[in-house]
mmCIF file of C-alpha atoms and ligand atoms in Angstrom:
data_model
loop_
_atom_site.group_PDB
_atom_site.id
_atom_site.type_symbol
_atom_site.label_atom_id
_atom_site.label_comp_id
_atom_site.label_asym_id
_atom_site.label_seq_id
_atom_site.Cartn_x
_atom_site.Cartn_y
_atom_site.Cartn_z
ATOM 1 C CA MET E 1 -92.832 0.569 -32.852
ATOM 2 C CA LEU E 2 -90.609 2.300 -35.202
ATOM 3 C CA ILE E 3 -89.825 0.204 -38.150
ATOM 4 C CA ARG E 4 -86.931 1.296 -40.412
ATOM 5 C CA ILE E 5 -87.002 -0.041 -43.828
ATOM 6 C CA THR E 6 -83.538 0.048 -45.455
ATOM 7 C CA ARG E 7 -83.658 1.534 -48.809
ATOM 8 C CA GLY E 8 -81.953 -0.335 -51.886
ATOM 9 C CA TRP E 9 -78.867 1.706 -51.853
ATOM 10 C CA GLU E 10 -78.136 2.043 -48.177
ATOM 11 C CA ILE E 11 -74.924 0.764 -46.751
ATOM 12 C CA PRO E 12 -74.871 -1.336 -43.452
ATOM 13 C CA ASP E 13 -73.537 0.359 -40.719
ATOM 14 C CA ARG E 14 -70.658 -2.041 -40.363
ATOM 15 C CA LEU E 15 -69.217 -0.916 -43.774
ATOM 16 C CA ALA E 16 -69.488 2.762 -43.168
ATOM 17 C CA THR E 17 -66.398 4.571 -41.968
ATOM 18 C CA PRO E 18 -66.979 5.691 -38.411
ATOM 19 C CA GLU E 19 -67.448 9.570 -38.166
ATOM 20 C CA ALA E 20 -64.649 10.140 -35.758
ATOM 21 C CA LEU E 21 -62.266 8.649 -38.329
ATOM 22 C CA VAL E 22 -63.817 10.651 -40.984
ATOM 23 C CA PHE E 23 -63.220 13.945 -39.136
ATOM 24 C CA GLY E 24 -59.937 12.772 -37.381
ATOM 25 C CA ARG E 25 -58.477 12.007 -41.014
ATOM 26 C CA ARG E 26 -59.766 15.549 -42.149
ATOM 27 C CA ALA E 27 -57.989 17.341 -39.565
ATOM 28 C CA VAL E 28 -54.712 15.818 -40.481
ATOM 29 C CA LEU E 29 -55.164 16.233 -44.038
ATOM 30 C CA GLY E 30 -56.797 19.493 -44.213
ATOM 31 C CA GLY E 31 -53.695 21.463 -45.050
ATOM 32 C CA THR E 32 -52.044 18.987 -47.070
ATOM 33 C CA ALA E 33 -50.750 19.787 -50.494
ATOM 34 C CA LEU E 34 -52.726 17.935 -52.814
ATOM 35 C CA GLY E 35 -49.758 16.782 -54.884
ATOM 36 C CA LEU E 36 -48.406 14.973 -51.743
ATOM 37 C CA ALA E 37 -51.918 13.617 -50.703
ATOM 38 C CA THR E 38 -52.400 12.012 -54.078
ATOM 39 C CA GLY E 39 -48.967 10.948 -54.692
ATOM 40 C CA ILE E 40 -48.925 12.559 -58.071
ATOM 41 C CA ALA E 41 -46.149 15.242 -58.362
ATOM 42 C CA GLY E 42 -46.823 18.306 -60.382
ATOM 43 C CA PRO E 43 -45.043 21.429 -60.968
ATOM 44 C CA ALA E 44 -48.070 23.608 -60.674
ATOM 45 C CA ARG E 45 -49.508 21.932 -57.688
ATOM 46 C CA ALA E 46 -46.391 21.759 -55.312
ATOM 47 C CA ALA E 47 -46.691 25.726 -54.751
ATOM 48 C CA GLU E 48 -50.564 25.596 -53.783
ATOM 49 C CA PRO E 49 -51.316 24.341 -50.408
ATOM 50 C CA LEU E 50 -55.173 24.139 -50.747
ATOM 51 C CA SER E 51 -57.281 23.408 -47.995
ATOM 52 C CA LEU E 52 -60.887 22.539 -47.632
ATOM 53 C CA PRO E 53 -63.055 23.482 -44.829
ATOM 54 C CA PRO E 54 -64.503 20.777 -42.672
ATOM 55 C CA ALA E 55 -67.762 19.418 -43.685
ATOM 56 C CA MET E 56 -70.427 17.202 -41.868
ATOM 57 C CA ARG E 57 -71.463 14.008 -43.525
ATOM 58 C CA ASN E 58 -75.084 14.124 -44.548
ATOM 59 C CA THR E 59 -76.252 10.582 -44.210
ATOM 60 C CA ARG E 60 -79.425 10.967 -45.919
ATOM 61 C CA TYR E 61 -77.845 9.785 -49.146
ATOM 62 C CA ALA E 62 -76.111 6.549 -48.040
ATOM 63 C CA PRO E 63 -74.721 4.831 -51.045
ATOM 64 C CA GLY E 64 -75.343 1.053 -50.148
ATOM 65 C CA ARG E 65 -71.956 -0.100 -50.956
ATOM 66 C CA ALA E 66 -68.362 0.534 -49.728
ATOM 67 C CA VAL E 67 -66.486 3.643 -50.470
ATOM 68 C CA THR E 68 -64.132 3.159 -53.479
ATOM 69 C CA PRO E 69 -60.429 3.441 -52.790
ATOM 70 C CA GLU E 70 -59.127 7.051 -53.203
ATOM 71 C CA ARG E 71 -56.236 5.851 -55.389
ATOM 72 C CA GLU E 72 -58.822 4.343 -57.851
ATOM 73 C CA VAL E 73 -61.022 7.282 -57.972
ATOM 74 C CA THR E 74 -57.875 9.736 -58.614
ATOM 75 C CA SER E 75 -56.134 7.529 -61.249
ATOM 76 C CA TYR E 76 -58.991 6.133 -63.554
ATOM 77 C CA ASN E 77 -60.441 9.388 -65.045
ATOM 78 C CA ASN E 78 -62.349 10.604 -68.281
ATOM 79 C CA PHE E 79 -61.372 14.078 -68.815
ATOM 80 C CA TYR E 80 -61.053 14.609 -72.560
ATOM 81 C CA GLU E 81 -59.271 17.864 -72.423
ATOM 82 C CA PHE E 82 -56.289 15.985 -71.155
ATOM 83 C CA GLY E 83 -56.491 13.048 -73.516
ATOM 84 C CA SER E 84 -59.046 10.276 -74.480
ATOM 85 C CA HIS E 85 -57.758 7.565 -72.110
ATOM 86 C CA LYS E 86 -58.127 6.779 -68.468
ATOM 87 C CA GLY E 87 -54.573 7.786 -67.521
ATOM 88 C CA ILE E 88 -54.546 11.742 -67.422
ATOM 89 C CA ALA E 89 -54.008 12.140 -63.810
ATOM 90 C CA ARG E 90 -50.605 13.406 -64.172
ATOM 91 C CA ALA E 91 -51.276 15.553 -67.032
ATOM 92 C CA ALA E 92 -54.293 17.139 -65.220
ATOM 93 C CA GLN E 93 -51.980 18.523 -62.504
ATOM 94 C CA ARG E 94 -51.040 21.232 -64.875
ATOM 95 C CA LEU E 95 -54.432 22.788 -64.525
ATOM 96 C CA PRO E 96 -54.106 25.656 -62.029
ATOM 97 C CA GLN E 97 -56.605 25.673 -59.278
ATOM 98 C CA ARG E 98 -56.191 29.117 -58.094
ATOM 99 C CA PRO E 99 -57.364 31.916 -58.748
ATOM 100 C CA TRP E 100 -60.679 30.118 -60.257
ATOM 101 C CA THR E 101 -63.824 31.961 -60.912
ATOM 102 C CA VAL E 102 -67.117 30.586 -61.746
ATOM 103 C CA LYS E 103 -69.508 33.113 -63.687
ATOM 104 C CA VAL E 104 -73.158 32.725 -62.921
ATOM 105 C CA ASP E 105 -75.139 34.742 -65.602
ATOM 106 C CA GLY E 106 -77.921 34.520 -68.086
ATOM 107 C CA LEU E 107 -81.708 34.892 -66.967
ATOM 108 C CA VAL E 108 -80.923 36.063 -63.366
ATOM 109 C CA ASP E 109 -81.521 39.199 -61.470
ATOM 110 C CA HIS E 110 -78.106 39.106 -59.808
ATOM 111 C CA PRO E 111 -75.393 37.810 -62.127
ATOM 112 C CA ARG E 112 -72.177 37.358 -60.403
ATOM 113 C CA GLU E 113 -68.656 36.114 -60.627
ATOM 114 C CA PHE E 114 -67.916 33.778 -57.769
ATOM 115 C CA GLY E 115 -64.397 33.233 -56.716
ATOM 116 C CA ILE E 116 -63.770 29.710 -55.465
ATOM 117 C CA GLU E 117 -62.550 30.825 -52.021
ATOM 118 C CA ASP E 118 -65.836 32.954 -51.831
ATOM 119 C CA LEU E 119 -67.944 29.582 -52.558
ATOM 120 C CA LEU E 120 -65.930 27.630 -49.918
ATOM 121 C CA ARG E 121 -66.547 30.314 -47.396
ATOM 122 C CA GLU E 122 -70.150 31.211 -48.120
ATOM 123 C CA MET E 123 -71.972 27.957 -49.396
ATOM 124 C CA PRO E 124 -73.391 25.339 -47.012
ATOM 125 C CA LEU E 125 -70.652 22.639 -47.437
ATOM 126 C CA GLU E 126 -71.451 19.078 -46.399
ATOM 127 C CA GLU E 127 -70.225 15.766 -47.277
ATOM 128 C CA ARG E 128 -72.326 13.127 -49.338
ATOM 129 C CA VAL E 129 -71.238 9.577 -50.352
ATOM 130 C CA TYR E 130 -72.644 9.460 -53.666
ATOM 131 C CA ARG E 131 -72.368 6.800 -56.447
ATOM 132 C CA LEU E 132 -71.133 7.689 -59.856
ATOM 133 C CA ARG E 133 -72.205 5.270 -62.759
ATOM 134 C CA CYS E 134 -70.375 5.816 -65.982
ATOM 135 C CA VAL E 135 -72.108 5.007 -69.268
ATOM 136 C CA GLU E 136 -69.133 2.894 -70.077
ATOM 137 C CA ALA E 137 -70.561 0.625 -67.285
ATOM 138 C CA TRP E 138 -68.232 1.230 -64.508
ATOM 139 C CA SER E 139 -69.101 2.707 -61.228
ATOM 140 C CA MET E 140 -67.650 4.141 -58.053
ATOM 141 C CA VAL E 141 -68.840 5.572 -54.786
ATOM 142 C CA VAL E 142 -67.066 8.621 -53.326
ATOM 143 C CA PRO E 143 -67.313 10.868 -50.403
ATOM 144 C CA TRP E 144 -67.626 14.317 -52.194
ATOM 145 C CA THR E 145 -67.638 17.476 -50.400
ATOM 146 C CA GLY E 146 -69.780 20.209 -51.843
ATOM 147 C CA PHE E 147 -72.988 22.004 -51.712
ATOM 148 C CA PRO E 148 -76.549 21.935 -53.341
ATOM 149 C CA LEU E 149 -76.647 23.556 -56.794
ATOM 150 C CA SER E 150 -79.813 25.173 -55.425
ATOM 151 C CA ALA E 151 -77.855 27.319 -52.748
ATOM 152 C CA LEU E 152 -75.746 28.793 -55.682
ATOM 153 C CA LEU E 153 -78.795 29.467 -57.599
ATOM 154 C CA ASP E 154 -80.654 31.289 -54.903
ATOM 155 C CA ARG E 155 -77.670 33.808 -54.793
ATOM 156 C CA VAL E 156 -78.476 34.892 -58.251
ATOM 157 C CA ALA E 157 -82.211 34.999 -58.385
ATOM 158 C CA PRO E 158 -83.308 33.053 -61.505
ATOM 159 C CA GLN E 159 -85.845 34.713 -63.588
ATOM 160 C CA SER E 160 -89.238 32.805 -64.581
ATOM 161 C CA GLY E 161 -87.798 32.584 -68.115
ATOM 162 C CA ALA E 162 -84.992 30.458 -66.887
ATOM 163 C CA LYS E 163 -85.964 26.948 -67.952
ATOM 164 C CA TYR E 164 -82.497 25.351 -68.427
ATOM 165 C CA VAL E 165 -79.043 25.330 -66.690
ATOM 166 C CA ARG E 166 -75.955 25.330 -69.064
ATOM 167 C CA PHE E 167 -72.741 24.064 -67.466
ATOM 168 C CA GLU E 168 -69.469 25.319 -69.165
ATOM 169 C CA THR E 169 -66.112 23.728 -68.400
ATOM 170 C CA ALA E 170 -62.684 25.222 -68.697
ATOM 171 C CA ALA E 171 -60.838 25.063 -71.916
ATOM 172 C CA ILE E 172 -57.237 26.222 -71.594
ATOM 173 C CA PRO E 173 -55.094 25.492 -74.583
ATOM 174 C CA GLY E 174 -51.712 25.875 -73.265
ATOM 175 C CA VAL E 175 -52.601 23.324 -70.452
ATOM 176 C CA MET E 176 -54.948 20.977 -71.950
ATOM 177 C CA PRO E 177 -53.449 18.855 -74.702
ATOM 178 C CA GLY E 178 -56.872 17.255 -75.711
ATOM 179 C CA LEU E 179 -58.050 20.685 -77.115
ATOM 180 C CA ARG E 180 -55.806 20.129 -79.966
ATOM 181 C CA GLN E 181 -58.022 17.293 -81.095
ATOM 182 C CA SER E 182 -60.180 20.105 -83.120
ATOM 183 C CA TRP E 183 -62.952 17.538 -84.095
ATOM 184 C CA TYR E 184 -64.401 17.696 -80.604
ATOM 185 C CA PRO E 185 -66.721 20.658 -79.993
ATOM 186 C CA TRP E 186 -64.918 22.340 -77.087
ATOM 187 C CA PRO E 187 -65.679 23.538 -74.541
ATOM 188 C CA TYR E 188 -67.227 20.515 -72.631
ATOM 189 C CA ILE E 189 -70.848 21.724 -72.157
ATOM 190 C CA GLU E 190 -73.663 19.924 -70.173
ATOM 191 C CA GLY E 191 -77.023 20.773 -69.067
ATOM 192 C CA CYS E 192 -80.131 20.068 -67.267
ATOM 193 C CA THR E 193 -83.742 21.541 -66.602
ATOM 194 C CA ILE E 194 -84.204 24.110 -63.749
ATOM 195 C CA GLU E 195 -86.246 21.574 -62.074
ATOM 196 C CA GLU E 196 -83.405 18.944 -61.951
ATOM 197 C CA ALA E 197 -80.806 21.808 -61.023
ATOM 198 C CA ALA E 198 -83.148 22.861 -58.004
ATOM 199 C CA HIS E 199 -83.534 19.080 -56.875
ATOM 200 C CA GLU E 200 -81.825 18.493 -53.467
ATOM 201 C CA LEU E 201 -79.544 15.833 -55.069
ATOM 202 C CA SER E 202 -77.979 18.225 -57.544
ATOM 203 C CA PHE E 203 -74.531 18.833 -56.045
ATOM 204 C CA LEU E 204 -71.346 21.153 -56.804
ATOM 205 C CA VAL E 205 -68.539 19.254 -55.608
ATOM 206 C CA VAL E 206 -65.247 21.012 -54.337
ATOM 207 C CA GLY E 207 -63.774 18.262 -52.431
ATOM 208 C CA ALA E 208 -63.214 14.318 -52.253
ATOM 209 C CA TYR E 209 -61.957 12.169 -49.361
ATOM 210 C CA GLY E 210 -62.101 15.512 -47.247
ATOM 211 C CA LYS E 211 -59.483 17.121 -49.299
ATOM 212 C CA PRO E 212 -59.753 19.643 -52.030
ATOM 213 C CA LEU E 213 -61.152 18.019 -55.379
ATOM 214 C CA PRO E 214 -58.061 16.860 -57.502
ATOM 215 C CA PRO E 215 -57.885 18.451 -60.952
ATOM 216 C CA GLN E 216 -58.355 15.161 -62.643
ATOM 217 C CA ASN E 217 -61.613 14.586 -60.982
ATOM 218 C CA GLY E 218 -62.977 18.177 -61.871
ATOM 219 C CA GLY E 219 -61.054 20.463 -59.491
ATOM 220 C CA PRO E 220 -61.648 22.937 -58.249
ATOM 221 C CA ILE E 221 -65.382 22.418 -58.802
ATOM 222 C CA ARG E 222 -67.680 20.089 -60.890
ATOM 223 C CA ILE E 223 -71.363 19.305 -60.967
ATOM 224 C CA HIS E 224 -72.720 15.797 -60.079
ATOM 225 C CA GLN E 225 -76.142 14.582 -60.330
ATOM 226 C CA PRO E 226 -75.964 10.971 -59.325
ATOM 227 C CA TRP E 227 -78.976 9.584 -61.031
ATOM 228 C CA LYS E 228 -77.525 10.423 -64.281
ATOM 229 C CA TYR E 229 -74.680 8.957 -66.316
ATOM 230 C CA GLY E 230 -71.285 10.401 -65.389
ATOM 231 C CA PHE E 231 -70.867 12.287 -68.736
ATOM 232 C CA LYS E 232 -73.545 14.853 -67.327
ATOM 233 C CA ALA E 233 -70.883 15.669 -64.649
ATOM 234 C CA GLY E 234 -68.965 18.526 -66.044
ATOM 235 C CA LYS E 235 -65.649 19.026 -64.544
ATOM 236 C CA SER E 236 -63.598 22.295 -63.670
ATOM 237 C CA LEU E 237 -66.656 24.679 -64.146
ATOM 238 C CA VAL E 238 -66.161 28.020 -65.200
ATOM 239 C CA ARG E 239 -69.544 29.239 -66.059
ATOM 240 C CA VAL E 240 -73.342 28.296 -64.950
ATOM 241 C CA SER E 241 -75.872 30.188 -67.143
ATOM 242 C CA LEU E 242 -79.744 29.992 -66.831
ATOM 243 C CA VAL E 243 -81.136 29.932 -70.129
ATOM 244 C CA ALA E 244 -84.438 29.590 -71.935
ATOM 245 C CA GLU E 245 -83.425 27.031 -74.531
ATOM 246 C CA ARG E 246 -82.213 23.454 -73.939
ATOM 247 C CA PRO E 247 -78.415 23.438 -74.144
ATOM 248 C CA LYS E 248 -76.664 21.113 -76.407
ATOM 249 C CA SER E 249 -74.108 19.027 -74.710
ATOM 250 C CA PHE E 250 -70.528 18.250 -75.949
ATOM 251 C CA TRP E 251 -71.397 14.398 -76.262
ATOM 252 C CA GLU E 252 -74.771 15.237 -77.854
ATOM 253 C CA THR E 253 -72.902 17.254 -80.428
ATOM 254 C CA VAL E 254 -70.332 14.441 -81.086
ATOM 255 C CA GLN E 255 -72.875 11.549 -81.281
ATOM 256 C CA PRO E 256 -76.399 12.314 -80.799
ATOM 257 C CA SER E 257 -77.756 8.929 -81.588
ATOM 258 C CA GLU E 258 -75.624 7.750 -78.455
ATOM 259 C CA TYR E 259 -75.826 10.537 -75.935
ATOM 260 C CA GLY E 260 -78.895 12.574 -75.339
ATOM 261 C CA PHE E 261 -79.812 15.455 -73.037
ATOM 262 C CA TRP E 262 -81.274 13.442 -70.132
ATOM 263 C CA ALA E 263 -79.134 10.655 -69.666
ATOM 264 C CA ASN E 264 -80.722 9.181 -66.579
ATOM 265 C CA VAL E 265 -79.235 5.590 -65.704
ATOM 266 C CA ASN E 266 -81.608 2.938 -66.689
ATOM 267 C CA PRO E 267 -80.455 -0.858 -66.831
ATOM 268 C CA ALA E 268 -83.107 -1.752 -69.371
ATOM 269 C CA VAL E 269 -82.005 0.604 -71.901
ATOM 270 C CA PRO E 270 -78.697 -0.305 -73.473
ATOM 271 C CA HIS E 271 -76.161 2.093 -75.080
ATOM 272 C CA PRO E 272 -75.124 0.895 -78.649
ATOM 273 C CA ARG E 273 -71.859 -0.164 -77.329
ATOM 274 C CA TRP E 274 -72.526 -1.038 -73.666
ATOM 275 C CA SER E 275 -75.243 -3.059 -72.044
ATOM 276 C CA GLN E 276 -76.365 -1.116 -69.034
ATOM 277 C CA ALA E 277 -77.736 -3.962 -67.104
ATOM 278 C CA THR E 278 -74.754 -4.405 -64.836
ATOM 279 C CA GLU E 279 -71.702 -2.398 -63.778
ATOM 280 C CA ARG E 280 -67.997 -3.079 -62.871
ATOM 281 C CA VAL E 281 -67.309 -1.553 -59.529
ATOM 282 C CA LEU E 282 -63.941 0.187 -59.440
ATOM 283 C CA GLY E 283 -61.528 -1.109 -56.831
ATOM 284 C CA THR E 284 -63.331 -4.568 -56.345
ATOM 285 C CA GLY E 285 -63.972 -5.468 -60.266
ATOM 286 C CA GLU E 286 -67.242 -6.844 -58.912
ATOM 287 C CA LEU E 287 -70.074 -6.867 -61.449
ATOM 288 C CA VAL E 288 -73.254 -5.904 -59.795
ATOM 289 C CA PRO E 289 -76.771 -5.066 -61.241
ATOM 290 C CA THR E 290 -77.364 -1.492 -62.290
ATOM 291 C CA GLN E 291 -80.265 0.089 -60.717
ATOM 292 C CA LEU E 292 -82.916 2.641 -62.268
ATOM 293 C CA PHE E 293 -81.971 6.080 -61.475
ATOM 294 C CA ASN E 294 -78.521 4.695 -60.123
ATOM 295 C CA GLY E 295 -80.659 3.682 -56.908
ATOM 296 C CA TYR E 296 -82.051 7.263 -56.556
ATOM 297 C CA GLY E 297 -85.479 6.812 -58.044
ATOM 298 C CA GLU E 298 -87.191 7.341 -54.610
ATOM 299 C CA PHE E 299 -85.680 10.769 -54.630
ATOM 300 C CA VAL E 300 -86.086 11.802 -58.373
ATOM 301 C CA ALA E 301 -88.513 9.655 -60.242
ATOM 302 C CA GLY E 302 -91.304 12.289 -59.682
ATOM 303 C CA LEU E 303 -89.063 14.809 -61.759
ATOM 304 C CA TYR E 304 -90.122 12.947 -64.882
ATOM 305 C CA ALA E 305 -93.830 12.642 -64.316
ATOM 306 C CA GLY E 306 -95.491 13.576 -67.582
ATOM 307 C CA LEU E 307 -92.163 13.231 -69.679
ATOM 308 C CA GLU E 308 -92.698 9.765 -70.708
ATOM 309 C CA ASN E 309 -92.432 10.669 -74.394
ATOM 310 C CA GLU E 310 -89.007 12.185 -73.765
ATOM 311 C CA ARG E 311 -85.842 10.034 -74.408
ATOM 312 C CA LEU E 312 -85.083 10.167 -70.864
ATOM 313 C CA TRP E 313 -82.532 7.085 -70.620
ATOM 314 C CA ALA E 314 -79.690 7.720 -72.973
HETATM 315 N N1 LIG R 401 -65.938 16.893 -67.854
HETATM 316 C C1 LIG R 401 -65.188 17.374 -68.608
HETATM 317 N N2 LIG R 401 -65.021 18.710 -68.614
HETATM 318 N N3 LIG R 401 -64.494 16.570 -69.621
HETATM 319 C C2 LIG R 401 -64.660 15.251 -69.610
HETATM 320 O O1 LIG R 401 -64.079 14.466 -70.393
HETATM 321 N N4 LIG R 401 -65.959 13.376 -68.681
HETATM 322 C C3 LIG R 401 -67.017 12.943 -68.248
HETATM 323 C C4 LIG R 401 -67.367 13.725 -66.733
HETATM 324 N N5 LIG R 401 -67.062 15.175 -66.868
HETATM 325 C C5 LIG R 401 -65.568 14.729 -68.822
HETATM 326 C C6 LIG R 401 -66.038 15.590 -67.803
HETATM 327 C C7 LIG R 401 -67.308 11.570 -67.946
HETATM 328 S S1 LIG R 401 -67.716 10.662 -69.510
HETATM 329 C C8 LIG R 401 -67.214 10.974 -66.823
HETATM 330 S S2 LIG R 401 -67.719 9.179 -66.551
HETATM 331 C C9 LIG R 401 -67.036 11.540 -65.415
HETATM 332 O O2 LIG R 401 -66.550 12.971 -65.707
HETATM 333 C C10 LIG R 401 -65.726 11.074 -64.859
HETATM 334 O O3 LIG R 401 -65.516 11.397 -63.714
HETATM 335 P P1 LIG R 401 -64.196 11.018 -62.760
HETATM 336 O O4 LIG R 401 -62.925 11.120 -63.499
HETATM 337 O O5 LIG R 401 -64.067 11.729 -61.659
HETATM 338 O O6 LIG R 401 -64.570 9.476 -62.395
#
């Protein structure tokens, strides 16, 4: 007899959106201008009817909670380039989404600049419903469309000296008022080890809710590693570099005692300003216990064997 053990983070079938609905909705929304779809009008967006190729949902990474309403996810954001508050969605509509290129360089045999349209065409797109746990103790569950970071790295052939991946995000002074806060170390940088980057869960996100990723969520392309705190998820990426030394991230530069390199979710290790024991679920406001590695320990715990002396958690 086949006994299927439900994992801690899995969602009961009755809560999952039927596939027909997912794909039906996508067919309707596929060509919709983003400004209309989100209900946020912006001069730069109106002229750009972006679309996202259809992508099958990968059910291997069921999130264990109901999907957060789209309007919450697209209107409660951290994107300091547009301001240090949650209401940056309207301002972020000024970030042009096309043309957009991502330079992949550093210790690789085949450095290349990828146009976003090339990535949408060439990469193995799929939908994954991932959780995102912010270090500020709120969380959300989002159907992201994207592709494994490893698929991108395979294209450029990393060299053996590449030990880390550095993510650099857009910094466009005319468009991003937050850059005037000159005490911040722009551009927003993040990073991970090459082993973390190669892990199947490391995902480059180009869409959400079956539509192109809105600028306020990091459109047209961001990184998401769901077992880490959300600040690791650099938005609106312009450059991915393979490097020998550990990159110093934006928040680590701002406040090293509060934000480290690894930043894996751990309910037992409080941040100086936020207990990490529970999290507030966006949309319902419910307080739920936080899980080690944000519930993805079964997949990722092995990455940290032998690294117990590192500051893995904050
Ligand atoms: N990326 C950039 N470029 N700038 C930022 O300020 N904020 C981070 C991360 N990526 C941030 C960023 C933080 S703190 C979080 S919690 C997530 O984005 C929030 O993603 P969301 O707005 O899609 O929920």
